[in-house]
mmCIF file of C-alpha atoms and ligand atoms in Angstrom:
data_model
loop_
_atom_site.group_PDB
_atom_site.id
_atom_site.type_symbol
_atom_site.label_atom_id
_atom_site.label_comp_id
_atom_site.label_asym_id
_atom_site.label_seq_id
_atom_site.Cartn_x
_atom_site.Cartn_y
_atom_site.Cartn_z
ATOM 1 C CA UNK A 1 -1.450 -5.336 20.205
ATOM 2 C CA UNK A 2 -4.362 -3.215 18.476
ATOM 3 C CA UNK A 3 -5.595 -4.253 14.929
ATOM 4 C CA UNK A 4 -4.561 -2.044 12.240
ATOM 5 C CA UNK A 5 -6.987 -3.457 10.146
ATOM 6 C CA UNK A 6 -10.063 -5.290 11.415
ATOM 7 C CA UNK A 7 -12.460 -5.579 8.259
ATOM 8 C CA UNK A 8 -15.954 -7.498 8.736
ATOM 9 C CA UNK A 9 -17.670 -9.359 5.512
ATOM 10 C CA UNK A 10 -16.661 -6.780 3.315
ATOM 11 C CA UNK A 11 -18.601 -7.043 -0.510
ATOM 12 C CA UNK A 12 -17.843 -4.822 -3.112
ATOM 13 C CA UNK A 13 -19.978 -5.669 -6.601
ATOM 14 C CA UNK A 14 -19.239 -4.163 -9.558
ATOM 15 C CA UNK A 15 -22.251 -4.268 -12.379
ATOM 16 C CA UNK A 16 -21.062 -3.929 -16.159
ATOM 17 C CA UNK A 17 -23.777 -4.438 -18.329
ATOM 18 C CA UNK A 18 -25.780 -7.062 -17.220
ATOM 19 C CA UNK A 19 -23.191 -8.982 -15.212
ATOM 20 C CA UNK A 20 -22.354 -8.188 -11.666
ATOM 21 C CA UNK A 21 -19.196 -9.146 -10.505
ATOM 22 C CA UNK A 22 -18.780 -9.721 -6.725
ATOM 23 C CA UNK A 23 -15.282 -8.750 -6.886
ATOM 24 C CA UNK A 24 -15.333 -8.882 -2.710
ATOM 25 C CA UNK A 25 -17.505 -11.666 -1.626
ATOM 26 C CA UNK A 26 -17.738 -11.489 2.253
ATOM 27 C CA UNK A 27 -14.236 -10.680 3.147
ATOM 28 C CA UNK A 28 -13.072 -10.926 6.997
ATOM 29 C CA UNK A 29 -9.548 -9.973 8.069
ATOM 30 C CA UNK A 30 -7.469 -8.795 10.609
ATOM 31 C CA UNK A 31 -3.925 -7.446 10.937
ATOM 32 C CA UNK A 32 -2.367 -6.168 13.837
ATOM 33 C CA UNK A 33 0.476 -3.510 14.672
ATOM 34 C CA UNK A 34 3.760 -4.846 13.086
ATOM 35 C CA UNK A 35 2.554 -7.737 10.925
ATOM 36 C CA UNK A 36 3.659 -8.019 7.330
ATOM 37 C CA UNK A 37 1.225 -10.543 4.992
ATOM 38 C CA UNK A 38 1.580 -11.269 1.447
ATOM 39 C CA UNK A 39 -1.820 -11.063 -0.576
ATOM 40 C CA UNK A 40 -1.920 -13.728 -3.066
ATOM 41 C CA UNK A 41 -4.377 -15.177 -5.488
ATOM 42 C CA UNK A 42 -4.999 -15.520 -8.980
ATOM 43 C CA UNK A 43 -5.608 -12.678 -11.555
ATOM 44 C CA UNK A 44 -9.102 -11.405 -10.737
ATOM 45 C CA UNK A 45 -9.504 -12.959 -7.415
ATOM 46 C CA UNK A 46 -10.155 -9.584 -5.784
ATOM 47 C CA UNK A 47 -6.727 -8.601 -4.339
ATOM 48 C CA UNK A 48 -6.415 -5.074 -5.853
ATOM 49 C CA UNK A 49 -10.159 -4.258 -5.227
ATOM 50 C CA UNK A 50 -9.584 -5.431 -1.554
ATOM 51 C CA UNK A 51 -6.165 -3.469 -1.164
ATOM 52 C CA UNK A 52 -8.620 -0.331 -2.678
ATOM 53 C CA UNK A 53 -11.132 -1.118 0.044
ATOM 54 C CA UNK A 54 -8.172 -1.533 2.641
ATOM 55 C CA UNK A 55 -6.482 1.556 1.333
ATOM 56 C CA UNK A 56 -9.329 4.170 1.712
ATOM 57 C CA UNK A 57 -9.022 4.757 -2.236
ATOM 58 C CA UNK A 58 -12.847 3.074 -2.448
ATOM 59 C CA UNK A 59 -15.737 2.230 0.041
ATOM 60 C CA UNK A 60 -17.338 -1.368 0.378
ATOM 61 C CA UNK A 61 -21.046 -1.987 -0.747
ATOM 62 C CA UNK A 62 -21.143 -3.660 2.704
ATOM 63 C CA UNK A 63 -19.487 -4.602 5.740
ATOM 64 C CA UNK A 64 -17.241 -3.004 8.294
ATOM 65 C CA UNK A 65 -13.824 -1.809 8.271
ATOM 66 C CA UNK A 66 -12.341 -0.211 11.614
ATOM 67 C CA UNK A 67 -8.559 1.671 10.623
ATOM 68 C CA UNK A 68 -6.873 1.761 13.771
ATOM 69 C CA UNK A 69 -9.713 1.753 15.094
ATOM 70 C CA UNK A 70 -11.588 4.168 13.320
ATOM 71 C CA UNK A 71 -14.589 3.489 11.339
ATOM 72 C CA UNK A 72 -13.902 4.218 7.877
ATOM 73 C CA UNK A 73 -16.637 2.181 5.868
ATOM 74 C CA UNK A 74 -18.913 4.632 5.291
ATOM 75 C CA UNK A 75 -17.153 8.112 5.520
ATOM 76 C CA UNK A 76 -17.353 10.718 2.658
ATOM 77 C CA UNK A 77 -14.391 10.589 -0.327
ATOM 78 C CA UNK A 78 -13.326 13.824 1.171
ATOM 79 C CA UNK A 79 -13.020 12.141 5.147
ATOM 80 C CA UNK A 80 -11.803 9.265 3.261
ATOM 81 C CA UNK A 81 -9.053 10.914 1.603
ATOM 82 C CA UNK A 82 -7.816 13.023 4.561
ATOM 83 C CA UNK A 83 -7.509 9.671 6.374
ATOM 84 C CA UNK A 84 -5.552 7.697 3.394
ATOM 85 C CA UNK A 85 -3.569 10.830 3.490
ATOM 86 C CA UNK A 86 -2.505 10.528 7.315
ATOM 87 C CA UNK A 87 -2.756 6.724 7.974
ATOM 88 C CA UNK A 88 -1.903 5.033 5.034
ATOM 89 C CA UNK A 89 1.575 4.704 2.478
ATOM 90 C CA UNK A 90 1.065 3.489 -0.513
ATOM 91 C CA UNK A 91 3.534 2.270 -2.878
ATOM 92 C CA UNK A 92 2.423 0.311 -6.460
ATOM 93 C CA UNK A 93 3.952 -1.861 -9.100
ATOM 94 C CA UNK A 94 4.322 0.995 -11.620
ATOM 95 C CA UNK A 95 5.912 3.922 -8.928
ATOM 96 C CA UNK A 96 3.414 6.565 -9.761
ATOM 97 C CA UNK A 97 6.034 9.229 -9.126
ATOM 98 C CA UNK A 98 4.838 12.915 -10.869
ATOM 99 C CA UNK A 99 7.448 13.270 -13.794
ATOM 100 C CA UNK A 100 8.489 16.816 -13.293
ATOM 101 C CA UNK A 101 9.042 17.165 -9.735
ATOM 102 C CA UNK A 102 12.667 15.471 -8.542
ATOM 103 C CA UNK A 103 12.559 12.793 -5.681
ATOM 104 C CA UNK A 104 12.976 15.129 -2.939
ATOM 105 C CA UNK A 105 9.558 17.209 -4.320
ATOM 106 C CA UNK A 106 7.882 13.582 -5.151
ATOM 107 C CA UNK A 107 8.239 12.755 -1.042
ATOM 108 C CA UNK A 108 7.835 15.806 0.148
ATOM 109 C CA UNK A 109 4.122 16.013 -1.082
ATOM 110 C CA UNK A 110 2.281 14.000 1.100
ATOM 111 C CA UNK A 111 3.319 16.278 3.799
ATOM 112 C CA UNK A 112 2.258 19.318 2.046
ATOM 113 C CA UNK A 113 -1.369 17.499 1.275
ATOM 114 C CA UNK A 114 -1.612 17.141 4.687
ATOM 115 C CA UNK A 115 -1.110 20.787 5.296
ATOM 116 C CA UNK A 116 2.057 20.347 7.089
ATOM 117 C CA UNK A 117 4.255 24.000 6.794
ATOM 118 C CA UNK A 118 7.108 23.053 9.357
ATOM 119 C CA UNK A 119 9.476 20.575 8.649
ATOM 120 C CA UNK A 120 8.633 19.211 5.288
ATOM 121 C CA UNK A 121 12.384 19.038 3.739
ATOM 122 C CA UNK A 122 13.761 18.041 6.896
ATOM 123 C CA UNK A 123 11.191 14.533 6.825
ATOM 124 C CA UNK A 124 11.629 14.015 3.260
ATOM 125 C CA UNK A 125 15.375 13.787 3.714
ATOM 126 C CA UNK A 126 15.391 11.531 6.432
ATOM 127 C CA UNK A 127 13.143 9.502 4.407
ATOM 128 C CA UNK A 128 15.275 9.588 1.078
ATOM 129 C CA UNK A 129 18.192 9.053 2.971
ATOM 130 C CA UNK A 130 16.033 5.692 4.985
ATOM 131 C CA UNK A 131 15.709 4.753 1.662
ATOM 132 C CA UNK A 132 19.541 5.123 0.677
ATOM 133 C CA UNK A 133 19.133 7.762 -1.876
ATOM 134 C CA UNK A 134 20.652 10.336 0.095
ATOM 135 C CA UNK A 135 22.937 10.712 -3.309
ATOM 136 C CA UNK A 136 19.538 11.100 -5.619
ATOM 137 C CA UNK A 137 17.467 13.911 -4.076
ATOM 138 C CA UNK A 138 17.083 15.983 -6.913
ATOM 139 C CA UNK A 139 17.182 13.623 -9.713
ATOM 140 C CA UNK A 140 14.116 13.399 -11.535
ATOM 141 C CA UNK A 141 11.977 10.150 -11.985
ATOM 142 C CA UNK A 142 13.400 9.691 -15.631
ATOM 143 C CA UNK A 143 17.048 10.090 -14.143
ATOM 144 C CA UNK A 144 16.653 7.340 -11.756
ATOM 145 C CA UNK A 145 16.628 3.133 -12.268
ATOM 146 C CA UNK A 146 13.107 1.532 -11.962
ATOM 147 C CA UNK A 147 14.824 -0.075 -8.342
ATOM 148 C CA UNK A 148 15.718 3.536 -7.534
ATOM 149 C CA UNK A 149 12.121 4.871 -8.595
ATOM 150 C CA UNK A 150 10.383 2.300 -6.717
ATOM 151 C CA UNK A 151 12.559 3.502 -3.455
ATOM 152 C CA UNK A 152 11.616 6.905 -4.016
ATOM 153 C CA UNK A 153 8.006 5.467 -3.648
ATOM 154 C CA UNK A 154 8.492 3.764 -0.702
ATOM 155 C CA UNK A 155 9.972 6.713 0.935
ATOM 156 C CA UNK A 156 7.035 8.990 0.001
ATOM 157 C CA UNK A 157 5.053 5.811 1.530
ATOM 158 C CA UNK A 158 6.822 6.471 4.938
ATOM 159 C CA UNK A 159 7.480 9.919 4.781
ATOM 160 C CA UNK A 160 3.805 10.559 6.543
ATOM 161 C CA UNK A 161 4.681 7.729 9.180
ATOM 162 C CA UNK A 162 1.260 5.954 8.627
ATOM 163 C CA UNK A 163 0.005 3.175 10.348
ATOM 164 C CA UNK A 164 0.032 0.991 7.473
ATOM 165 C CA UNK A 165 2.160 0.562 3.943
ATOM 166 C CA UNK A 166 0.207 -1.216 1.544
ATOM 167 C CA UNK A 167 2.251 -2.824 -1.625
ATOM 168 C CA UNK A 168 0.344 -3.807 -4.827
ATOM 169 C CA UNK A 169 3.449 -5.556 -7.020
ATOM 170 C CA UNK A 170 5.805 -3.235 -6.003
ATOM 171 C CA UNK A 171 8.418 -6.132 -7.872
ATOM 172 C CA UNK A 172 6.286 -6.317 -10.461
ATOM 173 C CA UNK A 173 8.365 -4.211 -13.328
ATOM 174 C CA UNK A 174 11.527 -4.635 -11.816
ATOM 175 C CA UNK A 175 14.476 -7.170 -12.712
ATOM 176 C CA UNK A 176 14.158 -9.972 -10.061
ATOM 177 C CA UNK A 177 17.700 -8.943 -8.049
ATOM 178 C CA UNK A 178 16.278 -5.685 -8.034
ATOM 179 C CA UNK A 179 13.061 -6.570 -6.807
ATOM 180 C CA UNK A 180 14.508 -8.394 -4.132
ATOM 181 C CA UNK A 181 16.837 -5.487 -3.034
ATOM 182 C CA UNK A 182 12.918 -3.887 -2.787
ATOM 183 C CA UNK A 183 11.679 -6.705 -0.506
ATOM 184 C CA UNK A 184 15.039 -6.627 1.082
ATOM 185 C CA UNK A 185 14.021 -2.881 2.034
ATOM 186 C CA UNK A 186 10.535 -3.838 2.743
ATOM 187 C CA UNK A 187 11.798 -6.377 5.410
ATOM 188 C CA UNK A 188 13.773 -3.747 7.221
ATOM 189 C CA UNK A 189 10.285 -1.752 7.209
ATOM 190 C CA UNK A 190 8.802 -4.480 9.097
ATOM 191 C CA UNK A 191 11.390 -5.587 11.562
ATOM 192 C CA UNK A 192 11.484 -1.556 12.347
ATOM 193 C CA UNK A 193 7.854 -2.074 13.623
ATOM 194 C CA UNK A 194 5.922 -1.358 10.511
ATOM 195 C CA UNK A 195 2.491 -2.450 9.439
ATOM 196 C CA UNK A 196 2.854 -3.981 5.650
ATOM 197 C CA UNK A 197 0.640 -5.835 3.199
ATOM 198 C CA UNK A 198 2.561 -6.385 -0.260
ATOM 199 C CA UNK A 199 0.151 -8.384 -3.321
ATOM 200 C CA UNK A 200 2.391 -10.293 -4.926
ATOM 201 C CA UNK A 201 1.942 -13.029 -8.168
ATOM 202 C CA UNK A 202 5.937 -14.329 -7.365
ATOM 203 C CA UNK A 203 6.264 -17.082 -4.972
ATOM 204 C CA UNK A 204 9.637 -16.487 -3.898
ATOM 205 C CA UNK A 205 8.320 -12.178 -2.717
ATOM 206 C CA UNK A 206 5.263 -13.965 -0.462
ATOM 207 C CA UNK A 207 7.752 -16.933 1.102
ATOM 208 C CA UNK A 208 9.532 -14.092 2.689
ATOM 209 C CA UNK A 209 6.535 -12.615 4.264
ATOM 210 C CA UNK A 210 5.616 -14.254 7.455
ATOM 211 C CA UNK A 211 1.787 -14.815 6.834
ATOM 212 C CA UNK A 212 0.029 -15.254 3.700
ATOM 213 C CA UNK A 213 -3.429 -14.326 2.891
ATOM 214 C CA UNK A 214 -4.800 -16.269 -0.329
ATOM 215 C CA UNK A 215 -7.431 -14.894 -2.068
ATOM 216 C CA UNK A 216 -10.235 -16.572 -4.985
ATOM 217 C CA UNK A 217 -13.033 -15.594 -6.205
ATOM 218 C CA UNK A 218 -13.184 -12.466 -3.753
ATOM 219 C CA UNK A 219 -12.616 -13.987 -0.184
ATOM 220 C CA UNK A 220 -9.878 -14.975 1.761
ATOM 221 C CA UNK A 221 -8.647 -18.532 1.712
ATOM 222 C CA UNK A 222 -6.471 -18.387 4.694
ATOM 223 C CA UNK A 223 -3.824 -21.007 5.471
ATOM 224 C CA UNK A 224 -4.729 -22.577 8.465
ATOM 225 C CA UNK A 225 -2.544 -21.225 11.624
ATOM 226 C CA UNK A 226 -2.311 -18.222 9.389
ATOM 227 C CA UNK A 227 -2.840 -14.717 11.434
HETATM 228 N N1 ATP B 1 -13.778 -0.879 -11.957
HETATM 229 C C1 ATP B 1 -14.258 -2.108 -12.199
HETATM 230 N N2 ATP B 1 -15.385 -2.277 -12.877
HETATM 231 C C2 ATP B 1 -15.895 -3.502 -13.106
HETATM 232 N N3 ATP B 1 -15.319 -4.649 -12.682
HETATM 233 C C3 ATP B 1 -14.182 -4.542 -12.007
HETATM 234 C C4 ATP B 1 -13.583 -3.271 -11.724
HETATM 235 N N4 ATP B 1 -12.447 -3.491 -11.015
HETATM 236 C C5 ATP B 1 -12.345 -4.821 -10.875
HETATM 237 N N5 ATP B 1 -13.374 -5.463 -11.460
HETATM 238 C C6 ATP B 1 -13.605 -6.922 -11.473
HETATM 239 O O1 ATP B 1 -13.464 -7.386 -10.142
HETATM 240 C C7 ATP B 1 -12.730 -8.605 -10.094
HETATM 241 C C8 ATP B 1 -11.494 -8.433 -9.212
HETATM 242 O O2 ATP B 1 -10.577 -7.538 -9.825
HETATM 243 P P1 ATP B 1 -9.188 -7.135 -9.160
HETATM 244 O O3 ATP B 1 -8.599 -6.043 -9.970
HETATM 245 O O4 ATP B 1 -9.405 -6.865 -7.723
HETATM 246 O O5 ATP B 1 -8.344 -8.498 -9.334
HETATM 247 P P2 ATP B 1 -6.823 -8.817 -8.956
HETATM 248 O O6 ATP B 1 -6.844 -9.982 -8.045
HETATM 249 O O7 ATP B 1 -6.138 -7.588 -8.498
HETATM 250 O O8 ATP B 1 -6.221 -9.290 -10.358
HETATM 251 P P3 ATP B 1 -4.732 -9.091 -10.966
HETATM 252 O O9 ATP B 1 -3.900 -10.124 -10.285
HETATM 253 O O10 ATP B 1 -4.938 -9.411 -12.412
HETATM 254 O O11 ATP B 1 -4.287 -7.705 -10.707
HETATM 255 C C9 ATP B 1 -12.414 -8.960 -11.531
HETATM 256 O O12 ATP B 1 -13.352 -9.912 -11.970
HETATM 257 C C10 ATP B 1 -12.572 -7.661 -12.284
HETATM 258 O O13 ATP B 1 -12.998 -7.900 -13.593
HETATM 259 MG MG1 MG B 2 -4.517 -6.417 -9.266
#
C-alpha cells in the first residue's frame, strides 16, 4: 500500500513576543491508503497545528511532507491550495458551512473551486444522498440539526473524492448519540476504503479508531505496535 501521508521531523514554531512556541517539535508519521487514526493529546499539544501542516492549510518551518507522494512542504499558498482543494476533505468541529447557500450549494463548491463545469449537481447528490440527506438538499444550514450540519460537511469532505478526510472534533458540539451517529458514518468512510484522521479529546470517539496517535508537547507519542 502507498503512504498517504509520509511526514519527516516536521517543526513548526510560532514566536509571540518574546516566547517561541515549538508547537511541532520534530514530528514523524506515516499513514497509508485506508487507515483511520485518532489524534489525541492534551489541549496545546500540537494536534490542530499538525492537522494544519497535514492539511495543506499551513507549511512547516522544517521537515518533509510527501502527499501521496507529492512533495508539498515547500510549495507556494497558491500550489498549496489547489492541492488541499483536490486531495484533501476536510470536515471541523464547528461545520463551517456558508450560511446562505442550502446543502446542495454548500457541497457542490469544492467542485466548482476546482473548476469542474460537468457534473457538479450530479456528485453533490450522490454525496448528500451517501450522507443520508437525500430529504435535506435545499435546506439551509440554519434549517438543519447540528448532526445534520455536520453530515452536510462530511459530504462536501467527499464530494472531491480526496485521498484523505481529515476530522478536527467533528463530535465536538454535538450531543454524544449524535456524535456517535457521526463516527458511526465516519466508520462506513473507512471500511469503504477511505483515508481518515479524526482529533478527538473523547475517549470513547478514539477507542473506535483502529490506531491512535498521541501527541505532547508537539511530537508524537505513539503506542507501541501502533501504525
Ligand atoms: N497562530 C498561533 N500563534 C501563536 N501560537 C500558536 C498559534 N497556533 C497555535 N499556537 C500554539 O501552539 C501550540 C499548539 O497549539 P494547537 O492549536 O495545535 O493545540 P491543540 O493540541 O490543537 O489544542 P486544543 O486541544 O486545545 O485544540 C499551543 O501552545 C499554542 O499556544
Ligand atoms: Mg485544536
Amino acid at each position: 500500500m502507498n503512504d498517504v501521508i509520509d511526514a519527516r521531523n516536521l517543526i513548526k514554531r510560532y514566536q509571540v513576543g518574546e516566547d517561541a512556541v515549538r508547537a511541532l517539535d520534530g514530528v514523524n508519521l506515516r499513514v497509508a491508503e485506508g487507515e483511520l487514526a485518532a489524534i489525541t493529546g492534551p489541549s496545546g499539544s500540537g494536534k490542530s497545528t499538525l492537522m494544519h501542516v497535514i492539511g495543506c492549510l499551513d507549511v512547516p518551518d522544517e521537515g518533509e511532507y510527501y502527499l501521496a507522494g507529492e512533495n508539498v512542504a515547500k510549495l507556494s499558498s497558491d500550489r498549496l491550495a489547489n492541492i488541499r482543494n483536490r486531495r484533501i476533505g476536510f470536515v471541523f468541529q464547528t461545520f463551517n458551512l456558508l450560511p446562505r447557500m442550502t446543502s446542495l450549494e454548500n457541497v457542490e463548491l469544492p467542485l466548482m473551486y476546482a473548476g469542474l463545469r460537468h457534473g457538479v449537481r450530479e456528485r453533490a447528490v450522490v454525496a448528500l444522498e451517501r450522507v443520508g440527506l437525500q430529504n435535506r438538499m435545499f435546506h439551509a444550514p440554519n434549517q438543519l440539526s447540528g448532526g445534520q450540519r455536520q453530515r452536510v460537511a462530511i459530504a462536501r469532505a467527499l464530494v472531491t473524492d480526496p485521498a484523505l478526510i481529515l476530522a478536527d472534533e467533528p463530535t465536538g458540539n454535538l450531543d454524544t448519540h449524535i456524535g456517535e451517529e457521526i463516527m458511526q458514518l465516519l466508520l462506513e468512510l473507512h471500511a469503504g476504503g477511505r483515508t481518515i484522521l479524526i482529533v478527538t479529546h473523547e475517549p470513547d470517539i478514539a477507542a473506535r479508531c483502529r490506531r491512535q496517535i498521541h501527541i505532547r508537547d508537539g511530537r508524537i507519542v505513539e503506542p507501541a505496535g501502533g501504525g
